[in-house]
Amino acid sequence: MVGVTVAPWPSVDNSPTCEHCGEHVSERFCRVYGDNRDRAHRCSECDTYRRLTRGSAAGIDVSIPDPETSPGRHGGETDV
């Protein structure tokens, strides 16, 4: 009879996430919109598509106002 020991391995989650908010992003999103190391600095949960396509997902500063600092810029009303 052979004895086998089962060692518990920690789970490793290598799925990509947004560097800004931590939301899951696809590997394709990182390749297309991310930086040269395929990292997404912003995603559709924390930024607008218009800003993402101009480079905010790659960590580039864009001239379009950020929805986090400019109220009412993410499809909603300002919280007054």
PDB file of N, CA, C and O in Angstrom:
ATOM      1  N   MET A   1       0.847  -1.182   0.000  1.00  0.00           N
ATOM      2  CA  MET A   1       0.000   0.000   0.000  1.00  0.00           C
ATOM      3  C   MET A   1       0.890   1.242   0.000  1.00  0.00           C
ATOM      4  O   MET A   1       1.882   1.307   0.700  1.00  0.00           O
ATOM      5  N   VAL A   2       0.513   2.224  -0.789  1.00  0.00           N
ATOM      6  CA  VAL A   2       1.254   3.462  -0.917  1.00  0.00           C
ATOM      7  C   VAL A   2       0.540   4.566  -0.141  1.00  0.00           C
ATOM      8  O   VAL A   2      -0.663   4.749  -0.292  1.00  0.00           O
ATOM      9  N   GLY A   3       1.292   5.284   0.691  1.00  0.00           N
ATOM     10  CA  GLY A   3       0.704   6.395   1.438  1.00  0.00           C
ATOM     11  C   GLY A   3       0.840   7.687   0.647  1.00  0.00           C
ATOM     12  O   GLY A   3       1.888   7.987   0.086  1.00  0.00           O
ATOM     13  N   VAL A   4      -0.222   8.435   0.569  1.00  0.00           N
ATOM     14  CA  VAL A   4      -0.230   9.692  -0.160  1.00  0.00           C
ATOM     15  C   VAL A   4      -0.628  10.808   0.792  1.00  0.00           C
ATOM     16  O   VAL A   4      -1.626  10.698   1.489  1.00  0.00           O
ATOM     17  N   THR A   5       0.161  11.829   0.801  1.00  0.00           N
ATOM     18  CA  THR A   5      -0.163  12.984   1.622  1.00  0.00           C
ATOM     19  C   THR A   5      -0.700  14.090   0.723  1.00  0.00           C
ATOM     20  O   THR A   5      -0.103  14.416  -0.295  1.00  0.00           O
ATOM     21  N   VAL A   6      -1.815  14.649   1.087  1.00  0.00           N
ATOM     22  CA  VAL A   6      -2.406  15.735   0.317  1.00  0.00           C
ATOM     23  C   VAL A   6      -2.059  17.045   1.014  1.00  0.00           C
ATOM     24  O   VAL A   6      -2.448  17.276   2.143  1.00  0.00           O
ATOM     25  N   ALA A   7      -1.284  17.868   0.321  1.00  0.00           N
ATOM     26  CA  ALA A   7      -0.904  19.167   0.871  1.00  0.00           C
ATOM     27  C   ALA A   7      -1.856  20.231   0.354  1.00  0.00           C
ATOM     28  O   ALA A   7      -2.085  20.325  -0.844  1.00  0.00           O
ATOM     29  N   PRO A   8      -2.415  21.013   1.251  1.00  0.00           N
ATOM     30  CA  PRO A   8      -3.308  22.083   0.789  1.00  0.00           C
ATOM     31  C   PRO A   8      -2.501  23.207   0.150  1.00  0.00           C
ATOM     32  O   PRO A   8      -1.601  23.769   0.760  1.00  0.00           O
ATOM     33  N   TRP A   9      -2.797  23.481  -1.105  1.00  0.00           N
ATOM     34  CA  TRP A   9      -2.135  24.565  -1.821  1.00  0.00           C
ATOM     35  C   TRP A   9      -3.007  25.800  -1.767  1.00  0.00           C
ATOM     36  O   TRP A   9      -4.214  25.713  -1.948  1.00  0.00           O
ATOM     37  N   PRO A  10      -2.403  26.928  -1.522  1.00  0.00           N
ATOM     38  CA  PRO A  10      -3.219  28.152  -1.531  1.00  0.00           C
ATOM     39  C   PRO A  10      -3.746  28.419  -2.936  1.00  0.00           C
ATOM     40  O   PRO A  10      -3.054  28.178  -3.923  1.00  0.00           O
ATOM     41  N   SER A  11      -4.960  28.870  -2.988  1.00  0.00           N
ATOM     42  CA  SER A  11      -5.525  29.178  -4.297  1.00  0.00           C
ATOM     43  C   SER A  11      -4.880  30.445  -4.842  1.00  0.00           C
ATOM     44  O   SER A  11      -4.694  31.423  -4.135  1.00  0.00           O
ATOM     45  N   VAL A  12      -4.519  30.389  -6.089  1.00  0.00           N
ATOM     46  CA  VAL A  12      -3.890  31.526  -6.744  1.00  0.00           C
ATOM     47  C   VAL A  12      -4.850  32.031  -7.804  1.00  0.00           C
ATOM     48  O   VAL A  12      -5.232  31.298  -8.704  1.00  0.00           O
ATOM     49  N   ASP A  13      -5.242  33.282  -7.670  1.00  0.00           N
ATOM     50  CA  ASP A  13      -6.160  33.883  -8.632  1.00  0.00           C
ATOM     51  C   ASP A  13      -5.358  34.813  -9.532  1.00  0.00           C
ATOM     52  O   ASP A  13      -4.952  35.888  -9.121  1.00  0.00           O
ATOM     53  N   ASN A  14      -5.119  34.373 -10.755  1.00  0.00           N
ATOM     54  CA  ASN A  14      -4.337  35.164 -11.696  1.00  0.00           C
ATOM     55  C   ASN A  14      -5.203  35.948 -12.672  1.00  0.00           C
ATOM     56  O   ASN A  14      -4.701  36.455 -13.659  1.00  0.00           O
ATOM     57  N   SER A  15      -6.502  36.026 -12.404  1.00  0.00           N
ATOM     58  CA  SER A  15      -7.359  36.764 -13.326  1.00  0.00           C
ATOM     59  C   SER A  15      -7.069  38.259 -13.172  1.00  0.00           C
ATOM     60  O   SER A  15      -6.849  38.754 -12.077  1.00  0.00           O
ATOM     61  N   PRO A  16      -7.042  38.974 -14.286  1.00  0.00           N
ATOM     62  CA  PRO A  16      -6.684  40.401 -14.235  1.00  0.00           C
ATOM     63  C   PRO A  16      -7.768  41.243 -13.564  1.00  0.00           C
ATOM     64  O   PRO A  16      -8.957  40.947 -13.659  1.00  0.00           O
ATOM     65  N   THR A  17      -7.326  42.269 -12.883  1.00  0.00           N
ATOM     66  CA  THR A  17      -8.233  43.207 -12.238  1.00  0.00           C
ATOM     67  C   THR A  17      -7.801  44.637 -12.562  1.00  0.00           C
ATOM     68  O   THR A  17      -6.657  44.887 -12.934  1.00  0.00           O
ATOM     69  N   CYS A  18      -8.706  45.546 -12.393  1.00  0.00           N
ATOM     70  CA  CYS A  18      -8.434  46.963 -12.607  1.00  0.00           C
ATOM     71  C   CYS A  18      -7.512  47.460 -11.496  1.00  0.00           C
ATOM     72  O   CYS A  18      -7.755  47.199 -10.314  1.00  0.00           O
ATOM     73  N   GLU A  19      -6.467  48.168 -11.871  1.00  0.00           N
ATOM     74  CA  GLU A  19      -5.516  48.708 -10.894  1.00  0.00           C
ATOM     75  C   GLU A  19      -6.159  49.793 -10.029  1.00  0.00           C
ATOM     76  O   GLU A  19      -5.724  50.035  -8.914  1.00  0.00           O
ATOM     77  N   HIS A  20      -7.215  50.427 -10.536  1.00  0.00           N
ATOM     78  CA  HIS A  20      -7.834  51.547  -9.827  1.00  0.00           C
ATOM     79  C   HIS A  20      -8.901  51.089  -8.832  1.00  0.00           C
ATOM     80  O   HIS A  20      -8.875  51.498  -7.682  1.00  0.00           O
ATOM     81  N   CYS A  21      -9.821  50.239  -9.302  1.00  0.00           N
ATOM     82  CA  CYS A  21     -10.943  49.879  -8.437  1.00  0.00           C
ATOM     83  C   CYS A  21     -10.977  48.401  -8.028  1.00  0.00           C
ATOM     84  O   CYS A  21     -11.765  48.024  -7.171  1.00  0.00           O
ATOM     85  N   GLY A  22     -10.156  47.564  -8.662  1.00  0.00           N
ATOM     86  CA  GLY A  22     -10.098  46.156  -8.280  1.00  0.00           C
ATOM     87  C   GLY A  22     -11.115  45.254  -8.953  1.00  0.00           C
ATOM     88  O   GLY A  22     -11.157  44.057  -8.679  1.00  0.00           O
ATOM     89  N   GLU A  23     -11.939  45.794  -9.836  1.00  0.00           N
ATOM     90  CA  GLU A  23     -12.926  44.980 -10.549  1.00  0.00           C
ATOM     91  C   GLU A  23     -12.243  44.047 -11.545  1.00  0.00           C
ATOM     92  O   GLU A  23     -11.184  44.364 -12.078  1.00  0.00           O
ATOM     93  N   HIS A  24     -12.875  42.911 -11.798  1.00  0.00           N
ATOM     94  CA  HIS A  24     -12.357  41.963 -12.790  1.00  0.00           C
ATOM     95  C   HIS A  24     -12.446  42.576 -14.182  1.00  0.00           C
ATOM     96  O   HIS A  24     -13.431  43.213 -14.525  1.00  0.00           O
ATOM     97  N   VAL A  25     -11.386  42.397 -14.960  1.00  0.00           N
ATOM     98  CA  VAL A  25     -11.375  42.787 -16.369  1.00  0.00           C
ATOM     99  C   VAL A  25     -10.871  41.593 -17.160  1.00  0.00           C
ATOM    100  O   VAL A  25     -10.134  40.762 -16.640  1.00  0.00           O
ATOM    101  N   SER A  26     -11.267  41.500 -18.398  1.00  0.00           N
ATOM    102  CA  SER A  26     -10.833  40.365 -19.214  1.00  0.00           C
ATOM    103  C   SER A  26      -9.393  40.572 -19.684  1.00  0.00           C
ATOM    104  O   SER A  26      -8.887  41.691 -19.738  1.00  0.00           O
ATOM    105  N   GLU A  27      -8.746  39.472 -20.012  1.00  0.00           N
ATOM    106  CA  GLU A  27      -7.387  39.548 -20.547  1.00  0.00           C
ATOM    107  C   GLU A  27      -7.389  40.322 -21.856  1.00  0.00           C
ATOM    108  O   GLU A  27      -6.458  41.078 -22.147  1.00  0.00           O
ATOM    109  N   ARG A  28      -8.445  40.169 -22.639  1.00  0.00           N
ATOM    110  CA  ARG A  28      -8.548  40.894 -23.906  1.00  0.00           C
ATOM    111  C   ARG A  28      -8.629  42.405 -23.672  1.00  0.00           C
ATOM    112  O   ARG A  28      -8.008  43.187 -24.377  1.00  0.00           O
ATOM    113  N   PHE A  29      -9.426  42.815 -22.674  1.00  0.00           N
ATOM    114  CA  PHE A  29      -9.515  44.239 -22.338  1.00  0.00           C
ATOM    115  C   PHE A  29      -8.129  44.779 -21.990  1.00  0.00           C
ATOM    116  O   PHE A  29      -7.738  45.851 -22.440  1.00  0.00           O
ATOM    117  N   CYS A  30      -7.376  44.020 -21.215  1.00  0.00           N
ATOM    118  CA  CYS A  30      -6.023  44.448 -20.839  1.00  0.00           C
ATOM    119  C   CYS A  30      -5.105  44.549 -22.050  1.00  0.00           C
ATOM    120  O   CYS A  30      -4.309  45.479 -22.145  1.00  0.00           O
ATOM    121  N   ARG A  31      -5.208  43.595 -22.973  1.00  0.00           N
ATOM    122  CA  ARG A  31      -4.374  43.628 -24.174  1.00  0.00           C
ATOM    123  C   ARG A  31      -4.723  44.811 -25.066  1.00  0.00           C
ATOM    124  O   ARG A  31      -3.846  45.472 -25.611  1.00  0.00           O
ATOM    125  N   VAL A  32      -6.017  45.076 -25.213  1.00  0.00           N
ATOM    126  CA  VAL A  32      -6.467  46.124 -26.134  1.00  0.00           C
ATOM    127  C   VAL A  32      -6.306  47.523 -25.530  1.00  0.00           C
ATOM    128  O   VAL A  32      -5.775  48.425 -26.172  1.00  0.00           O
ATOM    129  N   TYR A  33      -6.760  47.716 -24.311  1.00  0.00           N
ATOM    130  CA  TYR A  33      -6.786  49.051 -23.711  1.00  0.00           C
ATOM    131  C   TYR A  33      -5.703  49.297 -22.672  1.00  0.00           C
ATOM    132  O   TYR A  33      -5.422  50.444 -22.324  1.00  0.00           O
ATOM    133  N   GLY A  34      -5.092  48.252 -22.143  1.00  0.00           N
ATOM    134  CA  GLY A  34      -4.124  48.390 -21.060  1.00  0.00           C
ATOM    135  C   GLY A  34      -2.779  48.935 -21.495  1.00  0.00           C
ATOM    136  O   GLY A  34      -2.568  49.288 -22.657  1.00  0.00           O
ATOM    137  N   ASP A  35      -1.857  48.964 -20.555  1.00  0.00           N
ATOM    138  CA  ASP A  35      -0.517  49.483 -20.834  1.00  0.00           C
ATOM    139  C   ASP A  35       0.347  48.421 -21.513  1.00  0.00           C
ATOM    140  O   ASP A  35      -0.139  47.353 -21.886  1.00  0.00           O
ATOM    141  N   ASN A  36       1.624  48.697 -21.666  1.00  0.00           N
ATOM    142  CA  ASN A  36       2.532  47.783 -22.356  1.00  0.00           C
ATOM    143  C   ASN A  36       2.744  46.462 -21.627  1.00  0.00           C
ATOM    144  O   ASN A  36       3.250  45.514 -22.197  1.00  0.00           O
ATOM    145  N   ARG A  37       2.377  46.410 -20.359  1.00  0.00           N
ATOM    146  CA  ARG A  37       2.488  45.175 -19.585  1.00  0.00           C
ATOM    147  C   ARG A  37       1.125  44.500 -19.424  1.00  0.00           C
ATOM    148  O   ARG A  37       0.952  43.651 -18.554  1.00  0.00           O
ATOM    149  N   ASP A  38       0.161  44.892 -20.253  1.00  0.00           N
ATOM    150  CA  ASP A  38      -1.204  44.339 -20.239  1.00  0.00           C
ATOM    151  C   ASP A  38      -1.885  44.499 -18.879  1.00  0.00           C
ATOM    152  O   ASP A  38      -2.572  43.606 -18.400  1.00  0.00           O
ATOM    153  N   ARG A  39      -1.722  45.668 -18.269  1.00  0.00           N
ATOM    154  CA  ARG A  39      -2.414  45.988 -17.022  1.00  0.00           C
ATOM    155  C   ARG A  39      -3.425  47.084 -17.309  1.00  0.00           C
ATOM    156  O   ARG A  39      -3.126  48.044 -18.018  1.00  0.00           O
ATOM    157  N   ALA A  40      -4.610  46.956 -16.738  1.00  0.00           N
ATOM    158  CA  ALA A  40      -5.653  47.971 -16.891  1.00  0.00           C
ATOM    159  C   ALA A  40      -5.615  48.895 -15.676  1.00  0.00           C
ATOM    160  O   ALA A  40      -5.804  48.447 -14.551  1.00  0.00           O
ATOM    161  N   HIS A  41      -5.350  50.169 -15.911  1.00  0.00           N
ATOM    162  CA  HIS A  41      -5.302  51.137 -14.820  1.00  0.00           C
ATOM    163  C   HIS A  41      -6.685  51.666 -14.491  1.00  0.00           C
ATOM    164  O   HIS A  41      -6.915  52.125 -13.370  1.00  0.00           O
ATOM    165  N   ARG A  42      -7.607  51.639 -15.450  1.00  0.00           N
ATOM    166  CA  ARG A  42      -9.007  52.004 -15.247  1.00  0.00           C
ATOM    167  C   ARG A  42      -9.857  51.030 -16.046  1.00  0.00           C
ATOM    168  O   ARG A  42      -9.373  50.414 -16.998  1.00  0.00           O
ATOM    169  N   CYS A  43     -11.126  50.872 -15.675  1.00  0.00           N
ATOM    170  CA  CYS A  43     -12.028  49.960 -16.390  1.00  0.00           C
ATOM    171  C   CYS A  43     -13.395  50.621 -16.548  1.00  0.00           C
ATOM    172  O   CYS A  43     -13.610  51.738 -16.093  1.00  0.00           O
ATOM    173  N   SER A  44     -14.315  49.906 -17.149  1.00  0.00           N
ATOM    174  CA  SER A  44     -15.644  50.474 -17.407  1.00  0.00           C
ATOM    175  C   SER A  44     -16.456  50.655 -16.131  1.00  0.00           C
ATOM    176  O   SER A  44     -17.474  51.344 -16.144  1.00  0.00           O
ATOM    177  N   GLU A  45     -16.032  50.075 -15.033  1.00  0.00           N
ATOM    178  CA  GLU A  45     -16.735  50.272 -13.767  1.00  0.00           C
ATOM    179  C   GLU A  45     -16.357  51.603 -13.107  1.00  0.00           C
ATOM    180  O   GLU A  45     -17.133  52.149 -12.347  1.00  0.00           O
ATOM    181  N   CYS A  46     -15.156  52.102 -13.398  1.00  0.00           N
ATOM    182  CA  CYS A  46     -14.708  53.315 -12.721  1.00  0.00           C
ATOM    183  C   CYS A  46     -14.390  54.464 -13.676  1.00  0.00           C
ATOM    184  O   CYS A  46     -13.971  55.528 -13.233  1.00  0.00           O
ATOM    185  N   ASP A  47     -14.584  54.264 -14.969  1.00  0.00           N
ATOM    186  CA  ASP A  47     -14.295  55.319 -15.930  1.00  0.00           C
ATOM    187  C   ASP A  47     -15.248  55.206 -17.118  1.00  0.00           C
ATOM    188  O   ASP A  47     -15.913  54.189 -17.295  1.00  0.00           O
ATOM    189  N   THR A  48     -15.293  56.233 -17.938  1.00  0.00           N
ATOM    190  CA  THR A  48     -16.170  56.246 -19.097  1.00  0.00           C
ATOM    191  C   THR A  48     -15.477  55.622 -20.307  1.00  0.00           C
ATOM    192  O   THR A  48     -14.250  55.637 -20.404  1.00  0.00           O
ATOM    193  N   TYR A  49     -16.279  55.100 -21.219  1.00  0.00           N
ATOM    194  CA  TYR A  49     -15.735  54.478 -22.434  1.00  0.00           C
ATOM    195  C   TYR A  49     -14.929  55.493 -23.238  1.00  0.00           C
ATOM    196  O   TYR A  49     -13.882  55.172 -23.780  1.00  0.00           O
ATOM    197  N   ARG A  50     -15.412  56.704 -23.276  1.00  0.00           N
ATOM    198  CA  ARG A  50     -14.723  57.752 -24.034  1.00  0.00           C
ATOM    199  C   ARG A  50     -13.307  57.978 -23.503  1.00  0.00           C
ATOM    200  O   ARG A  50     -12.358  58.131 -24.261  1.00  0.00           O
ATOM    201  N   ARG A  51     -13.144  57.980 -22.189  1.00  0.00           N
ATOM    202  CA  ARG A  51     -11.817  58.156 -21.592  1.00  0.00           C
ATOM    203  C   ARG A  51     -10.958  56.901 -21.762  1.00  0.00           C
ATOM    204  O   ARG A  51      -9.760  56.988 -22.015  1.00  0.00           O
ATOM    205  N   LEU A  52     -11.590  55.725 -21.608  1.00  0.00           N
ATOM    206  CA  LEU A  52     -10.844  54.464 -21.741  1.00  0.00           C
ATOM    207  C   LEU A  52     -10.227  54.331 -23.124  1.00  0.00           C
ATOM    208  O   LEU A  52      -9.068  53.928 -23.260  1.00  0.00           O
ATOM    209  N   THR A  53     -10.999  54.667 -24.160  1.00  0.00           N
ATOM    210  CA  THR A  53     -10.508  54.512 -25.523  1.00  0.00           C
ATOM    211  C   THR A  53      -9.446  55.541 -25.884  1.00  0.00           C
ATOM    212  O   THR A  53      -8.751  55.374 -26.881  1.00  0.00           O
ATOM    213  N   ARG A  54      -9.311  56.575 -25.077  1.00  0.00           N
ATOM    214  CA  ARG A  54      -8.289  57.590 -25.337  1.00  0.00           C
ATOM    215  C   ARG A  54      -7.038  57.392 -24.481  1.00  0.00           C
ATOM    216  O   ARG A  54      -6.118  58.182 -24.553  1.00  0.00           O
ATOM    217  N   GLY A  55      -7.023  56.344 -23.652  1.00  0.00           N
ATOM    218  CA  GLY A  55      -5.795  56.005 -22.950  1.00  0.00           C
ATOM    219  C   GLY A  55      -5.844  55.921 -21.443  1.00  0.00           C
ATOM    220  O   GLY A  55      -4.850  55.560 -20.823  1.00  0.00           O
ATOM    221  N   SER A  56      -6.957  56.236 -20.798  1.00  0.00           N
ATOM    222  CA  SER A  56      -6.977  56.191 -19.335  1.00  0.00           C
ATOM    223  C   SER A  56      -6.777  54.769 -18.816  1.00  0.00           C
ATOM    224  O   SER A  56      -6.206  54.574 -17.745  1.00  0.00           O
ATOM    225  N   ALA A  57      -7.215  53.766 -19.578  1.00  0.00           N
ATOM    226  CA  ALA A  57      -7.018  52.369 -19.153  1.00  0.00           C
ATOM    227  C   ALA A  57      -5.542  51.995 -19.161  1.00  0.00           C
ATOM    228  O   ALA A  57      -5.120  51.093 -18.447  1.00  0.00           O
ATOM    229  N   ALA A  58      -4.746  52.692 -19.963  1.00  0.00           N
ATOM    230  CA  ALA A  58      -3.303  52.437 -20.035  1.00  0.00           C
ATOM    231  C   ALA A  58      -2.531  53.322 -19.050  1.00  0.00           C
ATOM    232  O   ALA A  58      -1.312  53.274 -19.009  1.00  0.00           O
ATOM    233  N   GLY A  59      -3.246  54.115 -18.269  1.00  0.00           N
ATOM    234  CA  GLY A  59      -2.591  54.976 -17.293  1.00  0.00           C
ATOM    235  C   GLY A  59      -2.192  56.326 -17.842  1.00  0.00           C
ATOM    236  O   GLY A  59      -1.442  57.058 -17.197  1.00  0.00           O
ATOM    237  N   ILE A  60      -2.704  56.675 -19.014  1.00  0.00           N
ATOM    238  CA  ILE A  60      -2.387  57.958 -19.632  1.00  0.00           C
ATOM    239  C   ILE A  60      -3.390  59.006 -19.163  1.00  0.00           C
ATOM    240  O   ILE A  60      -4.593  58.743 -19.106  1.00  0.00           O
ATOM    241  N   ASP A  61      -2.895  60.187 -18.820  1.00  0.00           N
ATOM    242  CA  ASP A  61      -3.791  61.295 -18.464  1.00  0.00           C
ATOM    243  C   ASP A  61      -4.465  61.794 -19.731  1.00  0.00           C
ATOM    244  O   ASP A  61      -3.803  62.073 -20.725  1.00  0.00           O
ATOM    245  N   VAL A  62      -5.791  61.887 -19.697  1.00  0.00           N
ATOM    246  CA  VAL A  62      -6.542  62.372 -20.849  1.00  0.00           C
ATOM    247  C   VAL A  62      -7.234  63.685 -20.481  1.00  0.00           C
ATOM    248  O   VAL A  62      -7.475  63.958 -19.312  1.00  0.00           O
ATOM    249  N   SER A  63      -7.548  64.479 -21.479  1.00  0.00           N
ATOM    250  CA  SER A  63      -8.120  65.804 -21.230  1.00  0.00           C
ATOM    251  C   SER A  63      -9.607  65.772 -20.885  1.00  0.00           C
ATOM    252  O   SER A  63     -10.148  66.765 -20.428  1.00  0.00           O
ATOM    253  N   ILE A  64     -10.275  64.656 -21.084  1.00  0.00           N
ATOM    254  CA  ILE A  64     -11.702  64.531 -20.763  1.00  0.00           C
ATOM    255  C   ILE A  64     -11.846  64.420 -19.249  1.00  0.00           C
ATOM    256  O   ILE A  64     -11.113  63.663 -18.617  1.00  0.00           O
ATOM    257  N   PRO A  65     -12.783  65.160 -18.644  1.00  0.00           N
ATOM    258  CA  PRO A  65     -12.934  65.139 -17.187  1.00  0.00           C
ATOM    259  C   PRO A  65     -13.178  63.741 -16.626  1.00  0.00           C
ATOM    260  O   PRO A  65     -13.913  62.940 -17.200  1.00  0.00           O
ATOM    261  N   ASP A  66     -12.547  63.466 -15.504  1.00  0.00           N
ATOM    262  CA  ASP A  66     -12.670  62.186 -14.807  1.00  0.00           C
ATOM    263  C   ASP A  66     -14.029  62.119 -14.110  1.00  0.00           C
ATOM    264  O   ASP A  66     -14.408  63.052 -13.409  1.00  0.00           O
ATOM    265  N   PRO A  67     -14.781  61.024 -14.268  1.00  0.00           N
ATOM    266  CA  PRO A  67     -16.093  60.934 -13.634  1.00  0.00           C
ATOM    267  C   PRO A  67     -16.033  60.926 -12.105  1.00  0.00           C
ATOM    268  O   PRO A  67     -17.009  61.257 -11.453  1.00  0.00           O
ATOM    269  N   GLU A  68     -14.891  60.596 -11.521  1.00  0.00           N
ATOM    270  CA  GLU A  68     -14.772  60.602 -10.060  1.00  0.00           C
ATOM    271  C   GLU A  68     -14.593  62.005  -9.506  1.00  0.00           C
ATOM    272  O   GLU A  68     -14.946  62.266  -8.369  1.00  0.00           O
ATOM    273  N   THR A  69     -14.029  62.895 -10.302  1.00  0.00           N
ATOM    274  CA  THR A  69     -13.797  64.251  -9.814  1.00  0.00           C
ATOM    275  C   THR A  69     -14.726  65.284 -10.440  1.00  0.00           C
ATOM    276  O   THR A  69     -14.777  66.416  -9.984  1.00  0.00           O
ATOM    277  N   SER A  70     -15.458  64.888 -11.482  1.00  0.00           N
ATOM    278  CA  SER A  70     -16.403  65.789 -12.146  1.00  0.00           C
ATOM    279  C   SER A  70     -17.803  65.192 -12.027  1.00  0.00           C
ATOM    280  O   SER A  70     -18.150  64.273 -12.766  1.00  0.00           O
ATOM    281  N   PRO A  71     -18.623  65.688 -11.103  1.00  0.00           N
ATOM    282  CA  PRO A  71     -19.957  65.129 -10.879  1.00  0.00           C
ATOM    283  C   PRO A  71     -20.827  65.121 -12.133  1.00  0.00           C
ATOM    284  O   PRO A  71     -20.745  66.015 -12.964  1.00  0.00           O
ATOM    285  N   GLY A  72     -21.660  64.093 -12.258  1.00  0.00           N
ATOM    286  CA  GLY A  72     -22.599  64.008 -13.364  1.00  0.00           C
ATOM    287  C   GLY A  72     -21.993  63.543 -14.663  1.00  0.00           C
ATOM    288  O   GLY A  72     -22.635  63.602 -15.709  1.00  0.00           O
ATOM    289  N   ARG A  73     -20.769  63.059 -14.669  1.00  0.00           N
ATOM    290  CA  ARG A  73     -20.087  62.678 -15.900  1.00  0.00           C
ATOM    291  C   ARG A  73     -20.184  61.193 -16.222  1.00  0.00           C
ATOM    292  O   ARG A  73     -19.638  60.739 -17.191  1.00  0.00           O
ATOM    293  N   HIS A  74     -20.836  60.401 -15.402  1.00  0.00           N
ATOM    294  CA  HIS A  74     -20.882  58.955 -15.630  1.00  0.00           C
ATOM    295  C   HIS A  74     -22.317  58.475 -15.875  1.00  0.00           C
ATOM    296  O   HIS A  74     -22.730  57.413 -15.432  1.00  0.00           O
ATOM    297  N   GLY A  75     -23.092  59.281 -16.569  1.00  0.00           N
ATOM    298  CA  GLY A  75     -24.444  58.870 -16.927  1.00  0.00           C
ATOM    299  C   GLY A  75     -25.467  59.100 -15.849  1.00  0.00           C
ATOM    300  O   GLY A  75     -26.587  58.635 -15.935  1.00  0.00           O
ATOM    301  N   GLY A  76     -25.127  59.800 -14.788  1.00  0.00           N
ATOM    302  CA  GLY A  76     -26.079  60.041 -13.710  1.00  0.00           C
ATOM    303  C   GLY A  76     -26.104  61.493 -13.315  1.00  0.00           C
ATOM    304  O   GLY A  76     -25.379  62.324 -13.847  1.00  0.00           O
ATOM    305  N   GLU A  77     -26.944  61.784 -12.370  1.00  0.00           N
ATOM    306  CA  GLU A  77     -27.043  63.146 -11.849  1.00  0.00           C
ATOM    307  C   GLU A  77     -26.060  63.326 -10.717  1.00  0.00           C
ATOM    308  O   GLU A  77     -25.598  62.376 -10.104  1.00  0.00           O
ATOM    309  N   THR A  78     -25.781  64.571 -10.407  1.00  0.00           N
ATOM    310  CA  THR A  78     -24.907  64.859  -9.268  1.00  0.00           C
ATOM    311  C   THR A  78     -25.632  64.570  -7.972  1.00  0.00           C
ATOM    312  O   THR A  78     -26.857  64.701  -7.869  1.00  0.00           O
ATOM    313  N   ASP A  79     -24.880  64.141  -6.981  1.00  0.00           N
ATOM    314  CA  ASP A  79     -25.453  63.897  -5.647  1.00  0.00           C
ATOM    315  C   ASP A  79     -25.373  65.186  -4.849  1.00  0.00           C
ATOM    316  O   ASP A  79     -24.320  65.571  -4.361  1.00  0.00           O
ATOM    317  N   VAL A  80     -26.502  65.883  -4.757  1.00  0.00           N
ATOM    318  CA  VAL A  80     -26.530  67.166  -4.045  1.00  0.00           C
ATOM    319  C   VAL A  80     -27.185  66.996  -2.726  1.00  0.00           C
ATOM    320  O   VAL A  80     -28.047  66.266  -2.484  1.00  0.00           O
TER     321      VAL A  80
END
